[in-house]
Tab-separated table of C-alpha atoms in Angstrom:
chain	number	residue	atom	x	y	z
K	71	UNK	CA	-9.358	18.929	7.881
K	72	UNK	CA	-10.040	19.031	3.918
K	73	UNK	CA	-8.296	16.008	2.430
K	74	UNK	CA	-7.222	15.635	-1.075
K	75	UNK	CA	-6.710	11.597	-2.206
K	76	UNK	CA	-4.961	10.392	-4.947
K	77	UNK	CA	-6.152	6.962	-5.616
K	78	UNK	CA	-8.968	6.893	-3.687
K	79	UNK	CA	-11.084	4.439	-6.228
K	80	UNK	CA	-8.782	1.752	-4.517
K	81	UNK	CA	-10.019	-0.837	-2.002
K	82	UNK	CA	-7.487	1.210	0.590
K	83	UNK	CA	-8.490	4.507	-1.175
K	84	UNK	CA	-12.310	3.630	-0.525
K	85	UNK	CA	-11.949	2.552	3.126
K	86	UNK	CA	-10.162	5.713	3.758
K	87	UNK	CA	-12.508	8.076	2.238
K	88	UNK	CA	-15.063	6.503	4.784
K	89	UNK	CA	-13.532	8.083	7.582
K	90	UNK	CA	-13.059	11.646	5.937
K	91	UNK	CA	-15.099	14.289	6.722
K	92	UNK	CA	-14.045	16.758	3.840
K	93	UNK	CA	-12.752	14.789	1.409
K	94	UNK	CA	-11.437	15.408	-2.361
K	95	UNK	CA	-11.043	12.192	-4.850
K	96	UNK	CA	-8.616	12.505	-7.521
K	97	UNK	CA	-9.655	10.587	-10.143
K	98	UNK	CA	-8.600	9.755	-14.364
K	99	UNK	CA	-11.874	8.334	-14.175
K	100	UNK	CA	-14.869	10.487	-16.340
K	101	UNK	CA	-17.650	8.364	-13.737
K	102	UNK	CA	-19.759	9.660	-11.597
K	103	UNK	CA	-19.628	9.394	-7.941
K	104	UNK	CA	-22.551	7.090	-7.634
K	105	UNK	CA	-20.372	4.873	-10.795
K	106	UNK	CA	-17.497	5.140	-8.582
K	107	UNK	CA	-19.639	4.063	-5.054
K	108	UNK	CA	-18.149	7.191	-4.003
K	109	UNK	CA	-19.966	9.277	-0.966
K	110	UNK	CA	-22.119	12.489	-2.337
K	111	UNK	CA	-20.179	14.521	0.533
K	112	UNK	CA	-17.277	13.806	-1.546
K	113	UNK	CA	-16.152	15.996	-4.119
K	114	UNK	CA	-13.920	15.458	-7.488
K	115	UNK	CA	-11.249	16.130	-9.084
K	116	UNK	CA	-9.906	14.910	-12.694
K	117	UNK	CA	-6.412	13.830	-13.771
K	118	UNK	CA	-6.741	12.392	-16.757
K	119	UNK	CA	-2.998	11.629	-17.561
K	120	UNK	CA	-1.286	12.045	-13.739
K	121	UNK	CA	2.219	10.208	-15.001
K	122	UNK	CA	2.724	13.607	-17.836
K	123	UNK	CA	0.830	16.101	-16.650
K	124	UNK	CA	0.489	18.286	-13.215
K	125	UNK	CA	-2.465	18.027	-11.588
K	126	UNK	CA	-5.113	21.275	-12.048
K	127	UNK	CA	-5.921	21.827	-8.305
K	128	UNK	CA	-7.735	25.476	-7.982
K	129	UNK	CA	-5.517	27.550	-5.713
K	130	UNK	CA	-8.329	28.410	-3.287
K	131	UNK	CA	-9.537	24.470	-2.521
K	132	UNK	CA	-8.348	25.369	1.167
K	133	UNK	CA	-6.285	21.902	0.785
K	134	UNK	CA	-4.578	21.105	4.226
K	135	UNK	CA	-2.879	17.488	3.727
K	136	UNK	CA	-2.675	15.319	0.876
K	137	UNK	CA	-2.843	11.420	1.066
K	138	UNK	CA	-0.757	10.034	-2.049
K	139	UNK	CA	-1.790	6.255	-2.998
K	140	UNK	CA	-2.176	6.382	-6.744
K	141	UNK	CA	-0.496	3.930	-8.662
K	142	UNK	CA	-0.593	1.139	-10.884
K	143	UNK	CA	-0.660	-2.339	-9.554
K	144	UNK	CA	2.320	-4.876	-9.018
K	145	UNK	CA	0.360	-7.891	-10.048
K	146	UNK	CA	-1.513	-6.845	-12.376
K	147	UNK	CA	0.114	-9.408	-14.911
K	148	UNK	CA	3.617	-10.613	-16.056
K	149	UNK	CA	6.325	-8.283	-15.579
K	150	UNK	CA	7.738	-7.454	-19.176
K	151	UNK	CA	9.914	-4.477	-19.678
K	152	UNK	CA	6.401	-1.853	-20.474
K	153	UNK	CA	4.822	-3.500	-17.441
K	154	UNK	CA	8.111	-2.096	-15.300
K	155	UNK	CA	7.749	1.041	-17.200
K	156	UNK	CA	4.208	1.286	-16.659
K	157	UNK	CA	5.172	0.821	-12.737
K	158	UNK	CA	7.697	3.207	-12.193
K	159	UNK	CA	5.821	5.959	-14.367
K	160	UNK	CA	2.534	5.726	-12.166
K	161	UNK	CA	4.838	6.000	-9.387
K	162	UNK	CA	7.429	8.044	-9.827
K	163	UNK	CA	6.552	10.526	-12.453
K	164	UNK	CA	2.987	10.999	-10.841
K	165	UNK	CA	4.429	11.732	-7.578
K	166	UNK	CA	7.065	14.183	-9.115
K	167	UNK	CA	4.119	15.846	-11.007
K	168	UNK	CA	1.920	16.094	-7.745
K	169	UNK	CA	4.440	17.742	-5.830
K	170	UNK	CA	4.676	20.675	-8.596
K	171	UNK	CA	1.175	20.716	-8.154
K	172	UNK	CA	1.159	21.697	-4.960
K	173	UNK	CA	3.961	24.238	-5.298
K	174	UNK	CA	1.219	26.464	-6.781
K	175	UNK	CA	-1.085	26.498	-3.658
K	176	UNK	CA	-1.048	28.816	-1.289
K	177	UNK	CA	-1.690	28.498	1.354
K	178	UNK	CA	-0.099	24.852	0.746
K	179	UNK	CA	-0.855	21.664	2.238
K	180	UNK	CA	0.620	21.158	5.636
K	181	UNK	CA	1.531	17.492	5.222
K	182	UNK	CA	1.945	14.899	2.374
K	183	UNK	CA	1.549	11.562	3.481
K	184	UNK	CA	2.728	9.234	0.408
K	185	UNK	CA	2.604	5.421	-0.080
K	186	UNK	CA	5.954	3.361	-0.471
K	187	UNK	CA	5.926	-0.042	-0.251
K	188	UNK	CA	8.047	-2.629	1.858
K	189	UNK	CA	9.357	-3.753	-1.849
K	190	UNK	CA	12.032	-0.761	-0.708
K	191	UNK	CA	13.930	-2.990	1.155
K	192	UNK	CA	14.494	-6.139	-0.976
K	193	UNK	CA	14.440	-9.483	-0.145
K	194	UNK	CA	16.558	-9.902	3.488
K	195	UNK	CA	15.668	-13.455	4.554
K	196	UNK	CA	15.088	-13.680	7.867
K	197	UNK	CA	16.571	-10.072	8.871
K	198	UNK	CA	13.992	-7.653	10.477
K	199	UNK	CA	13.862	-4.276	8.984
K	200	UNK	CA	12.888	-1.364	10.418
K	201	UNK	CA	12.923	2.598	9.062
K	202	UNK	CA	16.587	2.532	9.429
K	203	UNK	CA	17.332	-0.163	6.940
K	204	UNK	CA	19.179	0.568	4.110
K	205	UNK	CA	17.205	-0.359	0.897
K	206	UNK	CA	17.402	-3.404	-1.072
K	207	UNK	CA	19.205	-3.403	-4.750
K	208	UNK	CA	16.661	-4.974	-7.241
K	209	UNK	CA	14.123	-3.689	-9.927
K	210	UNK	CA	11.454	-2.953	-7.289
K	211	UNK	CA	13.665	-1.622	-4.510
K	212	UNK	CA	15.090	1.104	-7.210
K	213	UNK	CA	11.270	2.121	-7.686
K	214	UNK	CA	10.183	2.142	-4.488
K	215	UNK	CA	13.422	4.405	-3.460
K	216	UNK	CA	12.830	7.172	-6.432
K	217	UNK	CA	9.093	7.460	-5.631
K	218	UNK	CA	9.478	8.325	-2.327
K	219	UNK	CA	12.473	10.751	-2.910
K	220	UNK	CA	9.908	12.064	-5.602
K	221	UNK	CA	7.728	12.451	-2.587
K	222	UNK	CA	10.261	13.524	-0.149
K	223	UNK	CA	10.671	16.738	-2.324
K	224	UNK	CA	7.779	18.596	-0.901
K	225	UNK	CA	9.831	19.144	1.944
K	226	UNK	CA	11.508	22.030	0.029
K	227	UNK	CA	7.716	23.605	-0.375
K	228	UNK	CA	7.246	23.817	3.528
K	229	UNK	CA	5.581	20.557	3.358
K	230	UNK	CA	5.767	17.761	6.355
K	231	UNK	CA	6.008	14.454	4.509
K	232	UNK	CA	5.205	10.990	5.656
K	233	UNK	CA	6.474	8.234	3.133
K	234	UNK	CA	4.579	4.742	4.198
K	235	UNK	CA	6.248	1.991	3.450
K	236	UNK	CA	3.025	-0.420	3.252
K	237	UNK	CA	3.116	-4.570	3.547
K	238	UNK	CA	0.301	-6.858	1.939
K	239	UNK	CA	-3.135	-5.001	3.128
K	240	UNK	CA	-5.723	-7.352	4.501
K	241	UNK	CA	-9.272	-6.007	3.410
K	242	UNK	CA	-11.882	-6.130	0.846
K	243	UNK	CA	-9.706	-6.385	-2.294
K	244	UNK	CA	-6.104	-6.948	-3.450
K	245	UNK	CA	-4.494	-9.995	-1.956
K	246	UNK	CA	-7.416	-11.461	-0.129
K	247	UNK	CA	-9.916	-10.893	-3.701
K	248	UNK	CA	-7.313	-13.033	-5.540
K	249	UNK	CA	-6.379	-15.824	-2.998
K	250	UNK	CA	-9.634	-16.517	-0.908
K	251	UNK	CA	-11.687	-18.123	-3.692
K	252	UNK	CA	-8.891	-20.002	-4.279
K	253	UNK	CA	-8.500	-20.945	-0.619
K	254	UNK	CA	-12.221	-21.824	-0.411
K	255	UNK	CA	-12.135	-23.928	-3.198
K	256	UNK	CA	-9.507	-26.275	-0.862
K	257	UNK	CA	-7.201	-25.622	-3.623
K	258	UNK	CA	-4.376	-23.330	-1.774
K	259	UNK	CA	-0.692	-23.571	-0.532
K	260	UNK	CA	2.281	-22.032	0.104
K	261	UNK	CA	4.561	-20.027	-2.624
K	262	UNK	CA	7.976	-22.389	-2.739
K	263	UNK	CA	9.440	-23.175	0.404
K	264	UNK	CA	6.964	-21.170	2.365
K	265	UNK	CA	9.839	-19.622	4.272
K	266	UNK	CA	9.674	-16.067	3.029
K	267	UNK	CA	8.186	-13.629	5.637
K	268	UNK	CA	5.689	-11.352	4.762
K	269	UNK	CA	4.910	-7.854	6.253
K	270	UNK	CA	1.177	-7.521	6.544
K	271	UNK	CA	-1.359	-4.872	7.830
K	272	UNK	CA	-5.377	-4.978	8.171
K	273	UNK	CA	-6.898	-2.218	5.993
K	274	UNK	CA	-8.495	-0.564	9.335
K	275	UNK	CA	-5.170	-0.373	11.142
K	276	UNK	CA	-3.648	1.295	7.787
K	277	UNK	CA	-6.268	3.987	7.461
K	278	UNK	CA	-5.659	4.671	10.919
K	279	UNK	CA	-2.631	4.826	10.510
K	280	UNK	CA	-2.709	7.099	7.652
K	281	UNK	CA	-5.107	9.838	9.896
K	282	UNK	CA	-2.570	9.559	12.373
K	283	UNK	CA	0.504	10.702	10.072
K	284	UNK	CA	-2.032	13.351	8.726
K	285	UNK	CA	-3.260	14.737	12.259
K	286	UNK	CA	0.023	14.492	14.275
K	287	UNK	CA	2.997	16.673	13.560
K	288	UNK	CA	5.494	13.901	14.968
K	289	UNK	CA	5.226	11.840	12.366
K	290	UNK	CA	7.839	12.362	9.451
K	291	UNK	CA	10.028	10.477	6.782
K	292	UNK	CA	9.761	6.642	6.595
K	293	UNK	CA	7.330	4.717	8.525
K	294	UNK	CA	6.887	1.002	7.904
K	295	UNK	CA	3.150	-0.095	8.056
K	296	UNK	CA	2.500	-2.797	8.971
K	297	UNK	CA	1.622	-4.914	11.691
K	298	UNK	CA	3.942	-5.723	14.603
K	299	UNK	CA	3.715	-10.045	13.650
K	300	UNK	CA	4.624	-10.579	10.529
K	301	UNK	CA	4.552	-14.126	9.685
K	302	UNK	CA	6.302	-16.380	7.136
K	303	UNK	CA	4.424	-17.689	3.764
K	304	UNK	CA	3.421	-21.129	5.265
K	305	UNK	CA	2.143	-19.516	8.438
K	306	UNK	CA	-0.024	-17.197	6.395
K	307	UNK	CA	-1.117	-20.553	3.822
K	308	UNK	CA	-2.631	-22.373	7.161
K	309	UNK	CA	-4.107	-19.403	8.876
K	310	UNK	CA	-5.791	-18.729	5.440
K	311	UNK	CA	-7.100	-22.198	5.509
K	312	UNK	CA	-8.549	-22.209	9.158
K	313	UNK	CA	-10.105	-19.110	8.488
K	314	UNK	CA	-12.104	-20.196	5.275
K	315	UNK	CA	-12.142	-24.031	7.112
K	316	UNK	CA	-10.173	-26.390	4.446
K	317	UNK	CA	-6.874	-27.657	3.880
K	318	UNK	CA	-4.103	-26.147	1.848
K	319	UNK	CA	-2.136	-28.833	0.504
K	320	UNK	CA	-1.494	-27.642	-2.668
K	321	UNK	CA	1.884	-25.813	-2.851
K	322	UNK	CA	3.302	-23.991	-5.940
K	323	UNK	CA	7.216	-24.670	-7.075
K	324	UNK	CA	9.130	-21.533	-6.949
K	325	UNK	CA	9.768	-22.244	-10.907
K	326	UNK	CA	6.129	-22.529	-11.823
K	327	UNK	CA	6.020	-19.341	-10.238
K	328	UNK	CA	8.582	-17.963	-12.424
K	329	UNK	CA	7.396	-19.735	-15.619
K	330	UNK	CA	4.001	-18.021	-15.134
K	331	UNK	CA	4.861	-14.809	-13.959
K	332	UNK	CA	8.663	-14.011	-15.073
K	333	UNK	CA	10.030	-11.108	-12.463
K	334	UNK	CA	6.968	-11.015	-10.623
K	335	UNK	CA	8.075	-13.703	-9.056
K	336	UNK	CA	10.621	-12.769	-7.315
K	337	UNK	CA	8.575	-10.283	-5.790
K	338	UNK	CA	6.078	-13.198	-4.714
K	339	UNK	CA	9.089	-14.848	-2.864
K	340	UNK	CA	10.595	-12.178	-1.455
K	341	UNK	CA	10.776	-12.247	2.282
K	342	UNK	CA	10.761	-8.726	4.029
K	343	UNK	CA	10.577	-9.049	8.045
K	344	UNK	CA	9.247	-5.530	8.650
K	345	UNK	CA	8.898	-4.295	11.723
K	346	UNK	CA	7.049	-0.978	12.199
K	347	UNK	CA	9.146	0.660	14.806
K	348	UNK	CA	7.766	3.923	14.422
K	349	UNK	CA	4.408	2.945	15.318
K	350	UNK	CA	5.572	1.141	18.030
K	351	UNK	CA	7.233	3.875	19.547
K	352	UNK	CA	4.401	5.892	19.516
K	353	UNK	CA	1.938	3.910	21.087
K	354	UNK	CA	-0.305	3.384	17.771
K	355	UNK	CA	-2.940	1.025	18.975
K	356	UNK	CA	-3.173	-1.905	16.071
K	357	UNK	CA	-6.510	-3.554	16.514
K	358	UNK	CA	-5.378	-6.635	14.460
K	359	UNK	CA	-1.107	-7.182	15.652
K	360	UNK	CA	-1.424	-10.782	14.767
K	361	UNK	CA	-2.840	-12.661	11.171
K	362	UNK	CA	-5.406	-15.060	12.630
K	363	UNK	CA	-7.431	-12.080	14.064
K	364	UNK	CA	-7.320	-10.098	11.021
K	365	UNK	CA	-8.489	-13.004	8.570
K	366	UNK	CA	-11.131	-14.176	11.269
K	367	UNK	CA	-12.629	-10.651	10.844
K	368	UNK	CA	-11.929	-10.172	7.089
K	369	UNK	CA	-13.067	-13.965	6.106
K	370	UNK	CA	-16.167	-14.041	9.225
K	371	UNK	CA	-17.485	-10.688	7.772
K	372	UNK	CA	-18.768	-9.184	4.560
K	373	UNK	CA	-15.494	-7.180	4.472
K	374	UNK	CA	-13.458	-9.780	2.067
């Protein structure tokens, strides 16, 4: 199957492209593929401006599913009204400009499986949420709910889309780049009460995940990934800390939190319960369902 990736310089993007046989990078980058510590096998494609313009794919690429995961990042610094902007434009009007993109090929992509995020539902305390719930009502959730009905739009074209509503991923960068030198340094703790669940997935299990909404024709709409345990804030702070073998005794006010990092916050404390019922149903075989396994592979190995 020839694969075209949107975001595929990501740590996700980069695990994925592993696994591809024929794959296509799309890319604002001008670098190489040995700059980017991209495979040779894998070819590119260049979008220098993907939030205002459509993406040039030649009409005889032989495309047959596109993997969506381009988009700028939540924490990436304090959430000011450009910041938002900046969010929702890499998300929204990127996906929008994709999916005229692919109304010119023909033939067209069979599926479009698009990333979401579990920001969609808003922070629900202890309620677990799966595809069925209704979305939340804050900044984030309003994102997260135009992006994928930007993605959901290829549907008209013929297209089979998947929209993945993904939890914190467990690999080589993101959450575990930021918090495990931290965590080594016997300097973590949990984020305000420590209450707040969080929805989590290993970045194996998600690119498996992502092949199987791309190879099986079952597979359609919402689909929450991430793994079947979620676990609350303070459960993740001390499995963190046996993993990398020192305490975590240092916790961090909700208010510093906001003092430091405004709106982001909020999105820091938010507690989402996921529960990926989809997957379940199916049988999908998660190789890491519970948090100690996953960090005792990503923290044990050179993978994190």
């Amino acid at each position: 199957m020839r694969v075209l990736v949107t975001g595929g310089t990501g740590f996700v993007g980069r695990a994925l492209l592993r696994e591809l046989e024929d794959g296509i990078v799309v890319t604002r980058s001008a670098a190489s593929l040995d700059e980017l510590g991209l495979s040779k096998t894998t070819e590119i494609l260049r979008w220098p401006a993907p939030s205002q313009s459509r993406l040039l794919v030649p009409k005889d690429c032989g495309v047959q599913a596109v993997i969506h995961l381009a988009g700028e990042s939540l924490a990436s610094g304090r959430w000011t009204a450009g910041k938002k902007r900046e969010i929702r434009e890499s998300r929204v009007s990127t996906t929008k400009n994709l999916v005229q993109s692919l109304a010119g090929l023909e033939p067209r992509p069979t599926v479009l499986v698009s990333a979401s995020a579990m920001g969609f539902y808003g922070s629900r305390d202890d309620q677990e949420l799966d595809e069925a719930a209704s979305s939340g009502t804050d900044a984030l959730a309003g994102i997260c709910r135009d992006w994928e009905e930007a993605a959901i739009a290829a549907q008209m074209l013929g297209i089979r889309v998947v929209v993945l509503r993904i939890g914190v991923v467990l690999g080589s960068g993101g959450f575990l780049a930021k918090v495990l030198p931290i965590f080594r340094k016997g300097l973590g703790g949990r984020l305000g009460n420590g209450r707040h669940w969080i929805s989590w997935i290993h970045v194996e299990d998600l690119v498996c995940l992502i092949l199987r909404c791309c190879h099986d024709a079952n597979w359609s709409g919402p689909v929450n990934a991430s793994a079947p345990f979620p676990v609350r804030n303070h459960e993740l702070t001390q499995a963190l800390a046996q993993a990398v073998g020192r305490p975590a005794v240092v916790p961090v006010p909700g208010f510093a939190l906001r003092w430091v990092f405004g709106e982001l916050a909020n999105v820091m404390l938010a507690s989402i319960r996921m529960k990926p019922a989809k997957a379940m149903a199916a049988g999908f075989p998660f190789k890491y369902p519970r948090i100690q396994d996953a960090l005792d592979d990503l923290v044990a190995s050179p993978k994190a």
